[in-house]
Coordinates of C-alpha atoms in Angstrom, one line a residue:
M1 CA 80.0 38.6 -26.4
V2 CA 81.1 42.2 -26.2
G3 CA 78.1 43.0 -24.0
N4 CA 79.1 40.3 -21.5
L5 CA 82.7 41.6 -21.4
V6 CA 81.6 45.2 -20.9
D7 CA 79.0 44.2 -18.3
N8 CA 81.7 42.2 -16.4
A9 CA 84.2 45.1 -16.5
C10 CA 81.6 47.6 -15.3
K11 CA 80.6 45.3 -12.4
W12 CA 84.2 45.1 -11.1
A13 CA 85.7 48.5 -12.1
Q14 CA 86.5 51.1 -9.5
S15 CA 85.9 54.0 -11.8
R16 CA 87.2 53.2 -15.3
V17 CA 86.5 50.8 -18.2
A18 CA 88.3 51.1 -21.5
V19 CA 87.1 49.4 -24.7
E20 CA 89.2 49.2 -27.9
V21 CA 88.3 47.5 -31.2
L22 CA 90.9 46.8 -33.8
S23 CA 90.8 45.3 -37.2
E24 CA 94.0 43.5 -37.9
R25 CA 95.5 41.7 -40.9
A26 CA 97.5 38.5 -40.2
D27 CA 101.1 38.3 -41.2
G28 CA 100.9 34.7 -42.4
A29 CA 99.2 33.7 -45.6
A30 CA 97.1 31.0 -44.0
A31 CA 95.5 33.3 -41.4
G32 CA 92.9 35.9 -42.4
P33 CA 92.0 39.2 -40.9
T34 CA 90.9 39.4 -37.3
L35 CA 88.7 41.6 -35.2
R36 CA 90.2 42.2 -31.7
V37 CA 88.1 43.6 -28.9
V38 CA 90.0 44.6 -25.7
V39 CA 88.1 45.5 -22.6
D40 CA 90.1 46.8 -19.6
D41 CA 88.9 47.8 -16.1
D42 CA 90.7 49.3 -13.1
G43 CA 89.2 46.9 -10.6
P44 CA 90.9 44.4 -8.4
G45 CA 91.9 42.1 -11.3
L46 CA 92.4 38.3 -11.1
T47 CA 95.3 36.0 -10.4
P48 CA 96.2 33.5 -13.2
S49 CA 94.4 30.7 -11.4
E50 CA 91.4 32.9 -10.8
R51 CA 91.3 33.7 -14.5
E52 CA 91.1 30.0 -15.3
R53 CA 88.2 29.5 -12.9
V54 CA 86.0 32.4 -14.0
A55 CA 86.1 31.1 -17.6
R56 CA 84.4 27.9 -16.5
R57 CA 80.7 27.7 -16.6
G58 CA 79.0 28.6 -13.3
D59 CA 82.3 29.1 -11.4
R60 CA 82.0 32.3 -9.4
L61 CA 84.7 33.8 -7.2
D62 CA 82.5 36.4 -5.4
E63 CA 78.9 35.9 -4.5
T64 CA 78.4 39.5 -3.4
K65 CA 78.0 40.8 -6.9
P66 CA 75.0 40.1 -9.0
G67 CA 75.3 37.5 -11.8
S68 CA 75.1 33.8 -12.6
G69 CA 78.8 33.0 -13.2
L70 CA 78.0 32.3 -16.9
G71 CA 79.0 35.5 -18.7
L72 CA 82.7 34.8 -19.3
S73 CA 82.2 31.1 -20.0
I74 CA 79.6 32.0 -22.6
V75 CA 82.0 34.3 -24.3
V76 CA 84.7 31.5 -24.3
D77 CA 82.2 29.0 -25.8
L78 CA 80.9 31.4 -28.5
A79 CA 84.4 32.6 -29.4
A80 CA 85.5 29.0 -30.0
L81 CA 82.4 28.4 -32.2
Y82 CA 83.4 31.3 -34.4
G83 CA 87.0 30.2 -34.6
G84 CA 88.2 32.8 -32.1
A85 CA 89.4 33.0 -28.5
L86 CA 89.1 34.9 -25.3
T87 CA 92.1 35.6 -23.2
L88 CA 92.2 37.1 -19.7
G89 CA 95.2 39.1 -18.4
T90 CA 96.2 42.2 -16.5
A91 CA 95.0 45.5 -17.8
P92 CA 97.5 48.4 -18.0
I93 CA 95.0 50.4 -15.9
G94 CA 95.3 47.9 -13.1
G95 CA 92.4 45.5 -13.3
L96 CA 91.4 42.7 -15.7
R97 CA 92.0 42.7 -19.4
A98 CA 89.6 40.6 -21.5
E99 CA 90.8 40.2 -25.1
L100 CA 88.4 38.7 -27.6
V101 CA 89.9 37.8 -31.0
L102 CA 87.6 36.6 -33.8
P103 CA 88.1 36.0 -37.5
A104 CA 86.9 39.0 -39.5
A105 CA 86.1 37.1 -42.7

């Protein structure tokens, strides 16, 4: 999953990719500890509607870059299988932020 996220960030970044890994404890008693992986790039980023599209299997926005259009959808599917989630947003450095949260226990 992390490999797919970093590969995607490197593909679209202008010059910078940042990866942060955090181990977090949940505040609520029902939730356990989580592992959070945040991958930011300084590329063009995506609009909210484009973020929804790229998370769907085989849906590609730009055919000029190499790839199959499966990477982010695979991360979404695997994260769900492990009880986690992938969210896409805007990175503080200007491009896309991919945030993967998984149960740590």
